[in-house]
XYZ file of C-alpha atoms in Angstrom:
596
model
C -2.420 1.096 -44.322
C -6.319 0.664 -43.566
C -6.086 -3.047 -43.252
C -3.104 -2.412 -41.469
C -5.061 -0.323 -38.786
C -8.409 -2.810 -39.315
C -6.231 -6.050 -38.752
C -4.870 -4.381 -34.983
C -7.930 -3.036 -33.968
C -9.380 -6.572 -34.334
C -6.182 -7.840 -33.192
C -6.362 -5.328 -29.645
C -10.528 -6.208 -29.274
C -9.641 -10.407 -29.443
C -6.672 -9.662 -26.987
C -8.473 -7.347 -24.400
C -11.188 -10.059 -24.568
C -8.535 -13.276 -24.126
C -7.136 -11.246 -21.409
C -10.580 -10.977 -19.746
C -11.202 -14.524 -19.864
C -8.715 -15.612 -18.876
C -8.626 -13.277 -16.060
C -11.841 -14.633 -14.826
C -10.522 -17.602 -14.892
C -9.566 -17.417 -11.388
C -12.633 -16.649 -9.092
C -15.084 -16.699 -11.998
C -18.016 -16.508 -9.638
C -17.470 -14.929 -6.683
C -20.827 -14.275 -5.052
C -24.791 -15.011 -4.402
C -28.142 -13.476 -3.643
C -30.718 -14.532 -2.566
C -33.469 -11.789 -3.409
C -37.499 -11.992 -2.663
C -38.079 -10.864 -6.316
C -35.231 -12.419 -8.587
C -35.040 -15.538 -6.828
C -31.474 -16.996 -6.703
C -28.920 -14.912 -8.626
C -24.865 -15.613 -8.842
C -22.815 -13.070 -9.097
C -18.934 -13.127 -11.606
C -16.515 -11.489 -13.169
C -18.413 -11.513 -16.335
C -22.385 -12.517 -17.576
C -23.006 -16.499 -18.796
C -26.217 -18.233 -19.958
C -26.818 -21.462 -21.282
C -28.280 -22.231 -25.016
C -31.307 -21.352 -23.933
C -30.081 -17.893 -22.504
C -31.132 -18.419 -18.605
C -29.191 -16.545 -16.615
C -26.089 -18.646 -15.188
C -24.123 -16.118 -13.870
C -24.627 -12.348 -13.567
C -21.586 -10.074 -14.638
C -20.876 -7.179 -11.064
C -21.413 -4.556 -12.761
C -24.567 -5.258 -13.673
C -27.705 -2.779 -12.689
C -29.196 -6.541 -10.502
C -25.963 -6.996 -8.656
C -25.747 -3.420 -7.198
C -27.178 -5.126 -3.523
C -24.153 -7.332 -3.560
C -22.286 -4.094 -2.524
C -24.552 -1.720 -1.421
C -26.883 -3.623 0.679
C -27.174 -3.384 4.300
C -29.141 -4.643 7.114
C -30.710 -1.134 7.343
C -31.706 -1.108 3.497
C -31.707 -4.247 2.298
C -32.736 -3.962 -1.412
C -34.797 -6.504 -1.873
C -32.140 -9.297 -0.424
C -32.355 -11.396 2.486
C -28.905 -13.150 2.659
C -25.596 -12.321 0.819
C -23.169 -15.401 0.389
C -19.715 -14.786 -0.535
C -18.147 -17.783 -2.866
C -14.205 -18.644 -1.690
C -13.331 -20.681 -4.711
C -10.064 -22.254 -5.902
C -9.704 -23.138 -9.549
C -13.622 -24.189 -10.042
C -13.936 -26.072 -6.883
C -15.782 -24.213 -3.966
C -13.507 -24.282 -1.112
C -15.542 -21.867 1.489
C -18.569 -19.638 2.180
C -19.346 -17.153 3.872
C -22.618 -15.361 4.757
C -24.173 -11.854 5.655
C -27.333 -11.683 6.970
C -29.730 -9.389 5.780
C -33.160 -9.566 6.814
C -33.061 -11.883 9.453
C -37.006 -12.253 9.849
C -37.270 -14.290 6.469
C -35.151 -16.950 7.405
C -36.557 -20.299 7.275
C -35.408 -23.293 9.765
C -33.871 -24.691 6.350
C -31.902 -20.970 6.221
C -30.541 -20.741 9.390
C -29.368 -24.663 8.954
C -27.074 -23.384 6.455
C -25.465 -19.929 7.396
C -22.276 -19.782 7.534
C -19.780 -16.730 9.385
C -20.605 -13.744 10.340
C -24.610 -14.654 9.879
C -24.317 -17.638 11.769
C -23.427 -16.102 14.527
C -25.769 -13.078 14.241
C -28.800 -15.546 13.338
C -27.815 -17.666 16.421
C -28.233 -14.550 19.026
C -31.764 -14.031 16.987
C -32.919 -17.196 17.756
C -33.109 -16.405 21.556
C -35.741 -14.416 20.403
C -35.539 -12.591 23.522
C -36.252 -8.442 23.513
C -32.994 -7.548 24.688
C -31.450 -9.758 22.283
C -33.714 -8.327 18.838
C -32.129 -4.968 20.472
C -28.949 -6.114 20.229
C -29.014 -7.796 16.810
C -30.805 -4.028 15.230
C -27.816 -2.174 17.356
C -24.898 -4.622 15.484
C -26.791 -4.212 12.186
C -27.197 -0.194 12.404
C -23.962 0.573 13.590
C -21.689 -2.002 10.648
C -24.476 -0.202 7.938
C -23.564 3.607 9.372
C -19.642 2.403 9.133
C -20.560 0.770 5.359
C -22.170 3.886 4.449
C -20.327 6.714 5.623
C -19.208 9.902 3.115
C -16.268 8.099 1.023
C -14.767 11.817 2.043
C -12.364 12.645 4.224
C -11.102 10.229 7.712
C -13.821 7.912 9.177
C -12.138 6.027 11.994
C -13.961 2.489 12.967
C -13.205 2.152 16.315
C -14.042 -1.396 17.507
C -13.432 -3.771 20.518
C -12.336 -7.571 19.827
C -15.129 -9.434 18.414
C -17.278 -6.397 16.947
C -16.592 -7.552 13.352
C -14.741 -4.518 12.247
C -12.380 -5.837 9.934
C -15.275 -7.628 7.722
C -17.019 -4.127 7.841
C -14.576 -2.373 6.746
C -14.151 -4.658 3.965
C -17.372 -4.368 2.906
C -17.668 -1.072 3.227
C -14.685 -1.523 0.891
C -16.834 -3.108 -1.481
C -19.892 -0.109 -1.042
C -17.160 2.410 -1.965
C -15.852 0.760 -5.240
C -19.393 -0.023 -6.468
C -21.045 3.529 -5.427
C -18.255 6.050 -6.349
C -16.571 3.510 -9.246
C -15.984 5.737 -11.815
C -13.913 7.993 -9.270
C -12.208 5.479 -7.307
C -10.874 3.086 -10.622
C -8.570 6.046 -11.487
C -6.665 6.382 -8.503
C -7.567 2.903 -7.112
C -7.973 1.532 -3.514
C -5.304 0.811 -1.188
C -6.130 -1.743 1.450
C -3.284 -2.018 3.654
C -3.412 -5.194 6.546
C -0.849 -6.221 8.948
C 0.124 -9.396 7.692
C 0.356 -11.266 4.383
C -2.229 -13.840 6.084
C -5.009 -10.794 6.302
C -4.657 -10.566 2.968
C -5.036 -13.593 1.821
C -8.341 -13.507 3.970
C -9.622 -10.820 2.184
C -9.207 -12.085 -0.858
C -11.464 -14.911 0.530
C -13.552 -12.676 1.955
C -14.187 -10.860 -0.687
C -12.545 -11.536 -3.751
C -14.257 -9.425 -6.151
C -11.971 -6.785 -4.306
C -9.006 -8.533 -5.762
C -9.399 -7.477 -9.453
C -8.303 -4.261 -11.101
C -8.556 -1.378 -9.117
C -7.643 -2.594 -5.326
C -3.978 -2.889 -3.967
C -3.760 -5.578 -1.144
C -0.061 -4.224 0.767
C 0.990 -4.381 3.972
C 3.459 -1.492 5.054
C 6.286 -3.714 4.542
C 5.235 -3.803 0.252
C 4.725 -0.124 0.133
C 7.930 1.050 -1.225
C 8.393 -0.464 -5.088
C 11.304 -2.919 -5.384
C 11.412 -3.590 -1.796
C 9.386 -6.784 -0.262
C 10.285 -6.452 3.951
C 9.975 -9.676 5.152
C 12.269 -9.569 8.412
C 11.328 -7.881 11.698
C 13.108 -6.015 14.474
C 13.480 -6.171 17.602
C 10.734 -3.935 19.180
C 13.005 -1.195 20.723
C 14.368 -1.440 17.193
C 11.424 -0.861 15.783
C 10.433 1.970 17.862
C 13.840 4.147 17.022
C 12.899 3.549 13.690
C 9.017 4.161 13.821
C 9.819 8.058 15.805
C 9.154 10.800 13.508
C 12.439 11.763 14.863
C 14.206 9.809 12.115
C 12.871 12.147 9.547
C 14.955 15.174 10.523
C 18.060 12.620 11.005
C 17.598 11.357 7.640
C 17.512 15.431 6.225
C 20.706 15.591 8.251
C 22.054 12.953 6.565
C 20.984 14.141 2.805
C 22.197 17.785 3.799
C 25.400 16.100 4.809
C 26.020 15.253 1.286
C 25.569 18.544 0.268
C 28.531 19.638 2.525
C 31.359 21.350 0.572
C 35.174 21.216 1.278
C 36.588 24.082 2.573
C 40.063 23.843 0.709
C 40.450 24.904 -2.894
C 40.208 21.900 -5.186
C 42.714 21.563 -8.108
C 41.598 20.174 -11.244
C 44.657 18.501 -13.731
C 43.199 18.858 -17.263
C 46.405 18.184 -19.856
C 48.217 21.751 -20.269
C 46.589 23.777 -18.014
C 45.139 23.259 -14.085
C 41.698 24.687 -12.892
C 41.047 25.357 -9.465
C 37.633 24.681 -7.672
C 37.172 27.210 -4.798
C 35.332 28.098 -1.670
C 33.005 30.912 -3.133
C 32.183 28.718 -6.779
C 31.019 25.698 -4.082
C 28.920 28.495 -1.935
C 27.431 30.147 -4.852
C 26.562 26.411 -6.618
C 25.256 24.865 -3.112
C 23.504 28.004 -2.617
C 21.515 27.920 -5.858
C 20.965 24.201 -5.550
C 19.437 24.795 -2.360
C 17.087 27.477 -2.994
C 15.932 25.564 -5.953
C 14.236 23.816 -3.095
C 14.079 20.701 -5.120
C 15.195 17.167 -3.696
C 18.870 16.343 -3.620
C 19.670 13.928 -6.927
C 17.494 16.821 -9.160
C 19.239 19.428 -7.261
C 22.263 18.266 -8.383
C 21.755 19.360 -11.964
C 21.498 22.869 -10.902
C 24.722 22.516 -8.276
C 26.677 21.047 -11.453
C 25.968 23.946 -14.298
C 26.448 26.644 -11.961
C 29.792 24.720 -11.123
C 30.480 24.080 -15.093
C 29.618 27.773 -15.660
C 32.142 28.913 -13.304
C 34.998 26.285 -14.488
C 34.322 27.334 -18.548
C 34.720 31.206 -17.916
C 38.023 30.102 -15.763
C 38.938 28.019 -18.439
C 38.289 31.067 -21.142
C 40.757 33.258 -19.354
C 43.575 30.704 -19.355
C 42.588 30.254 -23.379
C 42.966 33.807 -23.605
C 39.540 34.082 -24.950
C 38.593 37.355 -23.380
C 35.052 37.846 -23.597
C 32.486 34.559 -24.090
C 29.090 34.427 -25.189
C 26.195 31.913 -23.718
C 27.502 29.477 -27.148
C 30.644 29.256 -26.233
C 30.020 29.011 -22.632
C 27.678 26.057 -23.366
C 30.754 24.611 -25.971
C 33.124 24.578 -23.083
C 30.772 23.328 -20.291
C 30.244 20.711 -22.662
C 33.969 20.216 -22.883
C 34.299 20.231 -19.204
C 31.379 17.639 -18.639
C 33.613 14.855 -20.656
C 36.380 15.175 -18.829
C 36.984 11.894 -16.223
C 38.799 14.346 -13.768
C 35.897 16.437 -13.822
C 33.221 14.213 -13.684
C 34.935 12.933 -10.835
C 34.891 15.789 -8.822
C 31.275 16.443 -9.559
C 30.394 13.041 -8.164
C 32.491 13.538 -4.600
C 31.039 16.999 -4.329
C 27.356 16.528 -4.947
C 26.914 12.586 -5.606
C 23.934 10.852 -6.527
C 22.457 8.569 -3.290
C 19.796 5.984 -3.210
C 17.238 5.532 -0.487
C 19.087 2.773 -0.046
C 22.201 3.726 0.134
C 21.567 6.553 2.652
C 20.120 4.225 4.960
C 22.766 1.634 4.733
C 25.318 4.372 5.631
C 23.477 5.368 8.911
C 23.208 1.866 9.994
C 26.728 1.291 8.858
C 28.903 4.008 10.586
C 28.244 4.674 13.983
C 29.960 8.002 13.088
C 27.542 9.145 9.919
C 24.956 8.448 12.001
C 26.258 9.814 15.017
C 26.671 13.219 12.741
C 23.372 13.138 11.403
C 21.763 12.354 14.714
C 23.136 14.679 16.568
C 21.380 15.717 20.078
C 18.124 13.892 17.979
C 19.053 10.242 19.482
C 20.338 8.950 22.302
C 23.671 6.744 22.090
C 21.592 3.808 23.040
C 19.218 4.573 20.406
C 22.087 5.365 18.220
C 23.716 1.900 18.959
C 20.119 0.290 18.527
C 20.228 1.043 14.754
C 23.515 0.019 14.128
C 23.854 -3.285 11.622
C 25.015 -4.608 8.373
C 23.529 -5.242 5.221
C 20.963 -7.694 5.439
C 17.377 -8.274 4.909
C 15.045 -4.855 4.594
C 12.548 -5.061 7.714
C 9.435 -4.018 8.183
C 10.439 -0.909 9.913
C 12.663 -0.243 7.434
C 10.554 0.933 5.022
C 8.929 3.772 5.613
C 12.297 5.351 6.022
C 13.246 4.398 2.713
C 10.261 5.840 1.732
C 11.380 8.920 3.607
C 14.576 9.628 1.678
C 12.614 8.815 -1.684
C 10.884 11.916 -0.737
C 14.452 13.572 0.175
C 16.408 12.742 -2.191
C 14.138 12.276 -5.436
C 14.509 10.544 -8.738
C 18.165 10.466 -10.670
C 18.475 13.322 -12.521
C 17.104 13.322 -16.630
C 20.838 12.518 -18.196
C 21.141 9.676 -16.288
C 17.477 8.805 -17.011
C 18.320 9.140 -20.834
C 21.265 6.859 -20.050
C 18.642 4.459 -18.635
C 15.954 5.241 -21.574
C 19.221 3.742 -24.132
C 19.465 0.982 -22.215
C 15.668 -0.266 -22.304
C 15.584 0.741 -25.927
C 17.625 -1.713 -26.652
C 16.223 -4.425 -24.065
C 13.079 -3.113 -26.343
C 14.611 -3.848 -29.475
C 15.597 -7.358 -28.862
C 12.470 -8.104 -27.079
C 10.960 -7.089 -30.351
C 13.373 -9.306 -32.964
C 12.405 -12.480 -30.358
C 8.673 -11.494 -30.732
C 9.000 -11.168 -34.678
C 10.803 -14.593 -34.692
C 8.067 -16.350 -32.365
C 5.217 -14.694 -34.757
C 7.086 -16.044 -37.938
C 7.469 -19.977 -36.317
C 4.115 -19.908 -35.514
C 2.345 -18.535 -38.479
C 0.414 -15.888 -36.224
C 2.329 -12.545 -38.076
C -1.272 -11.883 -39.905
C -3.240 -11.356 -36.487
C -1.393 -9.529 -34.387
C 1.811 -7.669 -34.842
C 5.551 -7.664 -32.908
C 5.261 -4.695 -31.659
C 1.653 -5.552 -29.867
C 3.025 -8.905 -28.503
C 6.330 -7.741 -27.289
C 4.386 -5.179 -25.468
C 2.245 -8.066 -23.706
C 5.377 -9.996 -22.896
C 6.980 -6.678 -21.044
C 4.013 -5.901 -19.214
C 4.148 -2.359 -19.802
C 1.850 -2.450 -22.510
C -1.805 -0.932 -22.783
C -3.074 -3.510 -20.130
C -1.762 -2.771 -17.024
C -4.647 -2.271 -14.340
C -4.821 0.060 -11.679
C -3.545 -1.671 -8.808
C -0.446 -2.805 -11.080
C 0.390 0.346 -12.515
C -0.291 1.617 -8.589
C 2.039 -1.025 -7.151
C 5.150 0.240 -8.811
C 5.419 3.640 -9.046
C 6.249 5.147 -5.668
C 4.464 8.759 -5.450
C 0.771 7.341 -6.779
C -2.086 8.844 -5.146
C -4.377 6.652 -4.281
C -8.642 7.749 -4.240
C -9.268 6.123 -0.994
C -7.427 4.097 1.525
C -8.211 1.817 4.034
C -6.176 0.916 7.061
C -6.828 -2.414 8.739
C -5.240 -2.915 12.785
C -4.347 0.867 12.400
C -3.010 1.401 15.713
C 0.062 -0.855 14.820
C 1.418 1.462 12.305
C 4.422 4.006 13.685
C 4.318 7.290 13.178
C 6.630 7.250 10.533
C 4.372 4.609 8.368
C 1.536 7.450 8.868
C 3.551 9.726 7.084
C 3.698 7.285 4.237
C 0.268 7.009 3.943
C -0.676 10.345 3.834
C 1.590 10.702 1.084
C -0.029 8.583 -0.871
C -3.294 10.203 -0.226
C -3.611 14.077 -0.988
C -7.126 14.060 -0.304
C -7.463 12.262 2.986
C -10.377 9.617 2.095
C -9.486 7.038 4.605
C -10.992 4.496 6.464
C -9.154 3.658 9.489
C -9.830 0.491 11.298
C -8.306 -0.548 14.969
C -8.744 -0.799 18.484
C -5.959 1.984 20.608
C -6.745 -0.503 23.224
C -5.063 -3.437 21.666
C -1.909 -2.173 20.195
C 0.507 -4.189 20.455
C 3.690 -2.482 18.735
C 6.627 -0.580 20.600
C 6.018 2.264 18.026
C 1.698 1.535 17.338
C -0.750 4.458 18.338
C -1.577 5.425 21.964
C -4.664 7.336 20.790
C -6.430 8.504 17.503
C -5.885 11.881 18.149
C -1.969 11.724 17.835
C -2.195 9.627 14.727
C -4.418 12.153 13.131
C -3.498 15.322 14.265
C -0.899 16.113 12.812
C -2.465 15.715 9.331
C -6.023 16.198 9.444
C -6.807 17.949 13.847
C -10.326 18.454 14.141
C -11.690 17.118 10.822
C -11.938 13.426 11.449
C -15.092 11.290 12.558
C -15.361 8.328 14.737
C -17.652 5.934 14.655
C -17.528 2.949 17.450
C -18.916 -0.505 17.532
C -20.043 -1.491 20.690
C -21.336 -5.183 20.636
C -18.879 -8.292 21.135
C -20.850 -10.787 19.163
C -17.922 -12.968 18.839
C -16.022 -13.359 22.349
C -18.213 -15.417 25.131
C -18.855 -13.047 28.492
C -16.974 -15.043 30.134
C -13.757 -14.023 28.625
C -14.679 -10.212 28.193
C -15.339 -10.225 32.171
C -11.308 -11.057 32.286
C -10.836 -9.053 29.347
C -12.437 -5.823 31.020
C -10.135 -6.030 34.123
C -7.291 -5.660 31.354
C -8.578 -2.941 29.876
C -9.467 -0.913 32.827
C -5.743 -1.167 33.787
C -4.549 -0.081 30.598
C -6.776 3.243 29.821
C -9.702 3.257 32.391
C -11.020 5.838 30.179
C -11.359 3.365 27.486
C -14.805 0.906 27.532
C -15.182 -2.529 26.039
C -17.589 -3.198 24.063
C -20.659 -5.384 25.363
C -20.656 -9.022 24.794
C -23.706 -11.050 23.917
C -22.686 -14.923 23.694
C -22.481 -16.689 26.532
C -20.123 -19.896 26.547
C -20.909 -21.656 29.520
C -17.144 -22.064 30.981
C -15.219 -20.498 32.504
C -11.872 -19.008 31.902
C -8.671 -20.565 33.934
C -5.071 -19.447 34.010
C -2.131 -21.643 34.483
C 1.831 -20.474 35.064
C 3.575 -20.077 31.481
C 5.593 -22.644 31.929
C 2.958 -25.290 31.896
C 1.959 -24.417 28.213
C 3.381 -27.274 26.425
C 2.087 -29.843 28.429
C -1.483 -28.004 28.382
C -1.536 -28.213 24.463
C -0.518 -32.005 24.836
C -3.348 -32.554 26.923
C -5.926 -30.588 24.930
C -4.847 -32.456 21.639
C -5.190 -35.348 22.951
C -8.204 -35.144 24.751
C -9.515 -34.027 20.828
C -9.946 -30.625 21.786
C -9.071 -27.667 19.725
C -6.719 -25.243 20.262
């Protein structure tokens, strides 16, 4: 039995460490520094040195990588640039730099920047007053933003140009490092607008990619369910309204509806009969259980079960029952198909899925659980068959989730049968695979059907995160913010009890029928009067010349709203041409060798 225990442990350690490696496989060194003391140090997923133990690579979390996430212009540690390492398989592919103490740079340094510090070291090199003002005033506000308590909702408020998505990613990357041992518990949710942003931050920064960060967009959120389609925007508005949470309670509630006509129940010799005041008195207590429809149900069906075995005493002639042999015949009654039957058509089980697939099917379910709620155009709007899960879709199914709550612990144990023996035969397969190839001595069946599952002992964070449905998340971070509805909001605050957020956008540019008009109606209704803002002001990015047009915009949108200042001149100037002359404009441009 010791060797027994010896021979897994050893088996578990060489596992967890083939795992590792091979995990680092991908991205094995990820960033550099170069520091005034330490010279030239890369930074990986785990510590190398050569044979004559110099210092190849230096593992994260180690005490001389802490300024790869918590340095800042404002404190520097020690580090004048940061480069971040976008490598496929071993092959460098990309780089990108930040800029950290921008009066060490040599000629040789500035030759090779790359991103973000290109563009900050080019505005330096005017070397102009105004401009060293503008350069500390970019650098103080992104290390305020990096910086900021990890607690409660910091909103990044930023024009086009101002850089706020890579600060909130590396603010990101502050949080994880700083406040680790909280945040790799719960994990980070990073949620973008598009697959394509996330890709980009895996670039970016891909040391963010590992164990405890979730890369989703809104359309991923709800486990099982990958929205790739989109709707129509007045579509997507309807379905973004926080409206659609009472007509979705409508619609659970109207499965909860009992008939008013006595039901008769055929069981061999003798008939049971199901009426009005045993359905009031089981709704009733299933209702002030005040627990979501499918676990309700358990309580609907043994009041029900109760009633039916004391009516089914009395036609016995049994007289007087105790709790045994009421339990004996709700047992009895719980076999029988006509029975089981009726349970199911008074209180049935629904799926998120299903629910919503009977609104948008039946014009009249939905026009009963609507009510006075929508209007018939609205109404008409959400009308469809099956098809693709959108976008918009989810955060209703995510909604009745919440409604209607998991199947019941019978059918669970039905379920738990069912994987035990998907378990078993996984677990024959791995004892035949260990016996053909000799391995039976290092590690056991049990161990290596457990890898081949994936439900075994090495499931990360952000994997274990990613399917179940109610995790709470330590921190979340909210990239082009104002696009979400109102109705995605109330997803994300689901999945974060505690309200550490970082919230990234600009309420100027939304660009979605249901996105945000203003902060304080995304956030009021959650957290009024205990979020901070902080704003970036400088356009480092966009020429003047283009924020002069861009500022006419704006003032006609929100003249309440400022953009932010831009620094980099272009030397054109901006034209316009009718739409219709687009195609022929590209043409040109392409041909002329121009890029678009």
């Amino acid at each position: 039995m010791q060797n027994r225990s010896e021979r897994d442990t050893f088996a578990e350690m060489y596992a967890q460490r083939l795992a590792r490696l091979w995990a680092v496989e991908r991205g094995l060194a990820f960033g550099r520094l170069d520091h005034v003391e330490e010279g030239r140090l890369y930074i990986g997923k785990l510590g190398l040195t050569d044979d004559e133990q110099n210092r190849l690579l230096i593992d994260w979390r180690a005490p001389v990588a802490q300024p790869f996430y918590r340095a800042t212009p404002a404190a520097p540690m020690g580090v004048t640039r940061r480069r971040h390492l976008q490598v496929k398989g071993r092959t460098v592919v990309g780089v990108d730099d930040d800029l950290l103490d921008l009066d060490s740079l040599t000629d040789d340094d500035r030759a090779t920047l790359n991103g973000e510090a290109a563009l900050l070291a080019a505005l330096d090199e005017k070397r102009t007053g105004r401009m060293r003002d503008i350069v500390a005033t970019i650098q103080a506000e992104q290390d305020r933003v990096i910086r900021a308590d990890v607690n409660g909702v910091l909103v990044v408020q930023g024009g086009p140009g101002t850089g706020k998505t890579v600060v909130a990613l590396h603010r990101a990357a502050y949080l994880l490092y700083t406040h680790r041992e909280r945040l790799e518990r719960r994990g980070v949710l990073v949620l973008g607008p598009n697959p394509t942003f996330l890709r980009y931050i895996e670039q970016v920064l891909p040391s963010l990619g590992e164990t405890d960060v979730l890369l989703s967009t809104v359309g991923e959120l709800f486990p099982g369910v990958t929205a790739t389609a989109r709707d129509l925007p007045a579509v997507a508005a309807v379905k973004g309204d926080t409206r659609m949470a009472e007509v979705l309670a409508r619609a659970v509630r109207e499965h909860q509806r009992v008939p008013r006509k006595p039901i008769e129940l055929k069981l061999g010799r003798y008939t049971l009969t199901v009426d009005r005041n045993m359905l009031d008195a089981a709704r009733n207590k299933a209702i002030r259980s005040r627990r979501p429809h499918n676990q309700a149900r358990a309580v609907f069906v043994r009041s029900l079960l109760n009633a039916l075995a004391r009516q089914t005493a009395k036609k016995l002639g049994r007289g007087l029952i105790d709790e045994d042999d009421l339990a004996d015949l709700r047992e009895e009654l719980r076999t029988e198909t006509v029975v089981r039957a009726a349970l199911n058509r008074l209180w049935p089980y629904v799926t998120p899925q299903g629910l919503l697939l009977g609104l948008y099917g039946s014009p009249e379910r939905l026009g009963g659980a609507a009510g006075q709620l929508l209007t018939p155009q609205e109404r008409a709007l959400l009308q469809r068959t099956e098809g693709e899960w959108t976008e918009s879709d989810v955060p209703l199914l995510d909604e009745a989730a919440e409604l209607l709550g998991e199947i019941d612990e019978q059918v669970l144990r039905a379920t738990a049968v069912q994987q035990e023996e998907e378990r078993a035969s996984e677990l024959a397969y791995a004892r035949e695979v260990l016996e053909l190839t000799g391995l039976s001595d290092i590690v056991d069946a049990e161990r290596l059907a457990e890898r081949q599952r994936g439900d075994g002992p090495y499931l990360t964070t952000a994997e274990r995160a990613a399917t179940d449905r109610t995790w709470a998340y330590g921190h979340v971070i909210v990239d082009e913010a104002q696009e979400l509805s109102p109705m995605a909001w109330r997803v994300l605050m689901r999945r974060i009890p505690t309200r550490s957020m970082t919230i990234v956008g600009d309420i100027a540019q939304t660009g979605s029928a249901a996105g945000a008009r203003s902060w304080n109606s995304v956030l009021d209704p959650y957290v009024a009067g205990r979020w901070r803002q902080h704003e970036l002001t400088v356009n480092y990015r966009t020429p003047v010349e283009l924020m002069a047009v861009a500022a006419g915009v704006l003032a006609a949108i929100d003249p309440e709203l400022k953009a932010p200042m831009s620094v980099r001149e272009s030397g054109g100037e901006p034209w316009s041409a009718p739409l219709e002359e687009l195609a022929e404009l590209v043409k040109a441009e392409v041909g002329e060798g121009g890029k678009v």
